[in-house]
Coordinates of C-alpha atoms in Angstrom, one line a residue:
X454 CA -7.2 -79.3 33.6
X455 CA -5.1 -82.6 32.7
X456 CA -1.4 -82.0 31.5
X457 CA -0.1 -85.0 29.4
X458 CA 3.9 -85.0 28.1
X459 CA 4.9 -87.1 25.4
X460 CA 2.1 -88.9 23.7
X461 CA 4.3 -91.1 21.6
X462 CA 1.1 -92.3 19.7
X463 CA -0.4 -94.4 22.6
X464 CA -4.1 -93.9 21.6
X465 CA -5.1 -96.0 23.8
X466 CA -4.4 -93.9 26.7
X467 CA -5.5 -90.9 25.4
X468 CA -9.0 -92.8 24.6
X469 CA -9.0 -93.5 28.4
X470 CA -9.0 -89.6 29.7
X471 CA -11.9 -88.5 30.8
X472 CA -14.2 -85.5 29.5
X473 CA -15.1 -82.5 31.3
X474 CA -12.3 -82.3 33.7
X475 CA -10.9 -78.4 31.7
X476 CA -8.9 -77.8 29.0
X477 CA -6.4 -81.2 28.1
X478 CA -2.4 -79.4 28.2
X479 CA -0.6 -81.3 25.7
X480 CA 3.1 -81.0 26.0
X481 CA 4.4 -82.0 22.6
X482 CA 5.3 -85.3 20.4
X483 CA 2.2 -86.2 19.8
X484 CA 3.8 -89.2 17.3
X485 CA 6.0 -92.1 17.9
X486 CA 9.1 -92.0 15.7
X487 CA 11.0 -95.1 17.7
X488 CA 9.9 -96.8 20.6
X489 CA 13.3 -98.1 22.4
X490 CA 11.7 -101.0 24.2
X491 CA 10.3 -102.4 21.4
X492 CA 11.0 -100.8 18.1
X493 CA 7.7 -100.4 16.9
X494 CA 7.0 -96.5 15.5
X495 CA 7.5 -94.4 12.2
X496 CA 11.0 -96.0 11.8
X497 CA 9.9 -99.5 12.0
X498 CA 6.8 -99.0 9.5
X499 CA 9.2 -97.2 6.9
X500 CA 12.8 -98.6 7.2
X501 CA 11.9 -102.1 8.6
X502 CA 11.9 -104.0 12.1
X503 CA 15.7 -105.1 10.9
X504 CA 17.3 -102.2 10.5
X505 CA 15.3 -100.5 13.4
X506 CA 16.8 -103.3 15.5
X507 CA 20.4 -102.0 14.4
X508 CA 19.3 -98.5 15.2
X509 CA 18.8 -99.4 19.1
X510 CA 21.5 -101.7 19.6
X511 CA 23.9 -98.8 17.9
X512 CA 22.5 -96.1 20.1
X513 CA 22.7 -98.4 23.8
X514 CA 26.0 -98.8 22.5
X515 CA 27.1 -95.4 22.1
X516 CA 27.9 -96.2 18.7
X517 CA 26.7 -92.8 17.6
X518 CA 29.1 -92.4 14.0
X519 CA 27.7 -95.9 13.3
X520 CA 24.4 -94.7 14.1
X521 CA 24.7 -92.1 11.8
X522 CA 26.3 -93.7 8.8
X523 CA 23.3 -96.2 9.0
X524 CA 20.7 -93.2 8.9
X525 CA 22.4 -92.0 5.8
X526 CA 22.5 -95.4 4.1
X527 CA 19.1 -95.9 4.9
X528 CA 17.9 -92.6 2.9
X529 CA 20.1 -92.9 0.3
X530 CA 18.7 -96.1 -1.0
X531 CA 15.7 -94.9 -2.5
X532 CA 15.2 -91.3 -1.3
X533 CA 11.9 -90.8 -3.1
X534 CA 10.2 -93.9 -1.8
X535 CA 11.3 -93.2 1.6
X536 CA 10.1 -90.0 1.6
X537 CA 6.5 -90.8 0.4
X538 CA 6.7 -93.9 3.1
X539 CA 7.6 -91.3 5.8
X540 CA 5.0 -88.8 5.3
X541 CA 2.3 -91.5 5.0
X542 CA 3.4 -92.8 8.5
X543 CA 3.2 -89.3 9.9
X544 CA 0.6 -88.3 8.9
X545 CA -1.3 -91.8 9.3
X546 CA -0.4 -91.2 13.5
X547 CA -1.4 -87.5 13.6
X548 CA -5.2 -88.4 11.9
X549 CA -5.4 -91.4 14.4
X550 CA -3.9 -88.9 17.1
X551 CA -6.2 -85.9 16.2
X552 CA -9.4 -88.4 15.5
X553 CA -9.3 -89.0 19.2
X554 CA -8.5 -85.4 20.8
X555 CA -11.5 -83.3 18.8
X556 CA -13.9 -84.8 21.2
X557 CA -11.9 -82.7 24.0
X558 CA -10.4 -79.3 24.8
X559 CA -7.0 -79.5 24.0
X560 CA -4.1 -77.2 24.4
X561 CA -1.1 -78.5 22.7
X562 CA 2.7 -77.3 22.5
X563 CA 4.6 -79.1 19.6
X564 CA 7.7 -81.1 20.9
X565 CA 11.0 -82.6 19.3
X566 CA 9.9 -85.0 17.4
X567 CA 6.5 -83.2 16.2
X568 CA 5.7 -80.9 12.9
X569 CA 4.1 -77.8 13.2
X570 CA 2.6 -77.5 10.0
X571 CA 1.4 -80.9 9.7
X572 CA -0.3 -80.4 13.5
X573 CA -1.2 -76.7 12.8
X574 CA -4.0 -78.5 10.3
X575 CA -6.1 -79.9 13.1
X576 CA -6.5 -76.6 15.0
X577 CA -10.0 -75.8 15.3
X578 CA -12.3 -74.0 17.8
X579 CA -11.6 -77.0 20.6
X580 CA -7.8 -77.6 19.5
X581 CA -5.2 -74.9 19.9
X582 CA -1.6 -74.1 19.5
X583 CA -0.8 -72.3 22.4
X584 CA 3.2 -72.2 22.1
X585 CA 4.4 -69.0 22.8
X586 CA 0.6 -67.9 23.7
X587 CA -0.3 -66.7 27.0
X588 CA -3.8 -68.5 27.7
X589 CA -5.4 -68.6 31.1
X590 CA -7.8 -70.3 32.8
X591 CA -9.4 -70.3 35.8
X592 CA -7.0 -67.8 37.6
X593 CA -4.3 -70.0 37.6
X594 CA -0.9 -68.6 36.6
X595 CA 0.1 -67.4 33.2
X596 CA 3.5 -69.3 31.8
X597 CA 5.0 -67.0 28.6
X598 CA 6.8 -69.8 27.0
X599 CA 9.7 -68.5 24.6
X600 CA 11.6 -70.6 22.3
X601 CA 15.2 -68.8 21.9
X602 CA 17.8 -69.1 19.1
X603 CA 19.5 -65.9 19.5
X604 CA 19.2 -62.7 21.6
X605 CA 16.2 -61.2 20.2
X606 CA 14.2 -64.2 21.3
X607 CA 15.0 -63.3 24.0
X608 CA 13.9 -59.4 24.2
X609 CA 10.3 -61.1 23.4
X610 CA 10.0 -61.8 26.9
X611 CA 9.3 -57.8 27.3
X612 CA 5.9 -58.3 25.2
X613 CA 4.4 -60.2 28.1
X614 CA 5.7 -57.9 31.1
X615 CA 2.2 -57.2 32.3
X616 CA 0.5 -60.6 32.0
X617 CA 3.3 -63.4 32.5
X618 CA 3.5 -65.1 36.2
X619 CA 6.4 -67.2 34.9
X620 CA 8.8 -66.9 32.1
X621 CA 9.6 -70.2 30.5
X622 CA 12.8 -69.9 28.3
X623 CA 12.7 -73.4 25.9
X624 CA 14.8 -74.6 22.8
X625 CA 13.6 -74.4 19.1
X626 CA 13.4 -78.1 19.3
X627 CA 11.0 -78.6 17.3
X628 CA 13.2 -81.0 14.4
X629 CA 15.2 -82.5 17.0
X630 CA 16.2 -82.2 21.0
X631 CA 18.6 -78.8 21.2
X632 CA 20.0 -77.0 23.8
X633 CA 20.1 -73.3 23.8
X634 CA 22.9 -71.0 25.2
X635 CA 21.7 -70.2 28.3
X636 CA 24.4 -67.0 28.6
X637 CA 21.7 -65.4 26.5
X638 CA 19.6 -65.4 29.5
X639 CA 22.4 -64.2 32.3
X640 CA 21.8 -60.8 32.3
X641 CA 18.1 -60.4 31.9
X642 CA 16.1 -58.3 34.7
X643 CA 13.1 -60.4 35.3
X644 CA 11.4 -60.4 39.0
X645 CA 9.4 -62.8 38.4
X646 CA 10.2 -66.8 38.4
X647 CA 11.9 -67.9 35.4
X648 CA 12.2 -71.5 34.2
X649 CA 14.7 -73.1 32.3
X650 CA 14.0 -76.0 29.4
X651 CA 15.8 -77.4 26.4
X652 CA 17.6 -80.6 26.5
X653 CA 18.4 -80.4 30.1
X654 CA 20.5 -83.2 31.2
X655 CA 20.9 -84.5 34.7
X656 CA 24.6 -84.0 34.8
X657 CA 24.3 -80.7 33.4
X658 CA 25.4 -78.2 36.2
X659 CA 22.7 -77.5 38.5
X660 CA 24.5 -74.4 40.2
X661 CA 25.2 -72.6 36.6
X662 CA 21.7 -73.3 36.0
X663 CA 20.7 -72.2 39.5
X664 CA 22.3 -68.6 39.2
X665 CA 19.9 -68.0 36.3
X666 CA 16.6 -69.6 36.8
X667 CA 14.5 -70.5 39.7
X668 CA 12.4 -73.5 37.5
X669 CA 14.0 -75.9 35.3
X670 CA 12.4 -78.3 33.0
X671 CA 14.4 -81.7 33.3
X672 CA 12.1 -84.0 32.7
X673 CA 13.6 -85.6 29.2
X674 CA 17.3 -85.9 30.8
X675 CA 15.6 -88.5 33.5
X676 CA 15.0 -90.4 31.0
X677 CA 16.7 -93.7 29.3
X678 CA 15.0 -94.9 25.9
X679 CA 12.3 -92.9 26.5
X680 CA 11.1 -94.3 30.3
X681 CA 11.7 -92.7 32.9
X682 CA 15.0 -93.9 35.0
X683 CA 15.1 -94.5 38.6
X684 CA 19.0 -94.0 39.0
X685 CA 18.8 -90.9 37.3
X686 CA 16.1 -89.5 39.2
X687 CA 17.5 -90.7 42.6
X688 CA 21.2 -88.2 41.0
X689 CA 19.2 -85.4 40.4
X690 CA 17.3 -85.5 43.6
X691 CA 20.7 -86.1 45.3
X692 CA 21.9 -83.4 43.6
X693 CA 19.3 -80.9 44.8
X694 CA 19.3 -82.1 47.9
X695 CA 23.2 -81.2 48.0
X696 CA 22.7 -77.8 46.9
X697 CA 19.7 -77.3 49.5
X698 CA 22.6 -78.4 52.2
X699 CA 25.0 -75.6 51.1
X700 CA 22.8 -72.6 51.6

């Protein structure tokens, strides 16, 4: 079994896994919407290396109103031609994407950036939506993922009592990266691990998140532009280490 996060469109790594190694875990954004190191993605192809350019500069600089105001400007100028240029580009990355992962066994949970519906088209007998699915495979742990909105996302968690090792509680992030009020999951009676995702950051409070969940899923939040950041890996890992000291 070989667990991949964030495709981001690079086929050519995907062309390079190798076959018959189990079932290929997929853990969403299949497509590329901006690369930050070098612009290129869905953005570029519709809106233009220019104003892709601006995009990046606006965002290192915290400029986020800016940022905005450009977005709106953007799809205001000709909303219908942008529109039909958008959902050429998307759907152009997930044919390329899904061209490539039919030859295997894959496994895939939709991420921020992704659309359901559009991915949901590519299922087949060897390609499979598992989110929210309990699937398992050669008697390794079961994960019931939940994606929670309100309480009675929550009370799902009940419906997978007798199966679920884990309980992963994630955002509905599917249109963009959300957080989810975690209070929903404070009082919950589960004796079994539960793990925390959803737009985790790494200087979100580690000892809030610590009194509810035993797993969290920060892997986004050590990120800048995408790649993964030394500095903030090195304060989160400080920061565990810390609360290790003060048990």
């Amino acid at each position: 079994m070989i667990f991949i996060s964030d495709v981001h469109y690079q086929i050519e790594y995907l062309n390079s896994l190798p076959e018959n190694k189990g079932p290929i875990v997929i853990l969403g954004d299949l497509i590329n919407w901006i690369d930050y190191r070098d612009g290129q993605g869905i953005a570029m192809d519709v809106f233009g290396k220019d104003n892709v350019k601006k995009l990046i500069n606006l965002r290192k600089e915290h400029k986020f109103d800016e940022r905005k105001s450009l977005w709106r400007e953007l799809y205001k100028t000709d909303p219908d031609k942008v529109a039909k240029k958008m959902q050429s580009a998307i759907y152009k990355q997930y044919e390329d994407v899904f061209d490539v992962l039919k030859k295997y066994e894959v496994w895939f949970i939709p991420g921020n950036v992704d659309d359901v519906d559009i991915m949901n088209t590519y299922l087949s007998s060897s390609v499979k939506n598992v989110d929210g699915l309990l699937v398992e495979f050669d008697n390794k742990k079961i994960i019931a993922a939940l994606t929670i909105k309100d309480e009675k996302d929550v009370k799902k968690y009940e419906l997978f009592s007798d199966v679920a090792d884990i309980y992963l509680f994630d955002s509905k992030g599917y249109e963009k990266s959300i957080a989810f009020d975690h209070s929903l999951i404070e009082k919950i009676k589960i004796k079994k691990p539960l793990m925390v995702a959803g737009n985790i950051q790494v200087n979100d409070n580690l000892e809030n998140l610590r009194k509810i969940a035993d797993i969290i899923d920060i892997s986004g939040g050590l990120e800048t532009s995408g790649i993964k950041d030394k500095s903030k890996i090195d304060i989160f890992l400080n920061k565990i280490e810390h609360l290790k000291n003060e048990n």
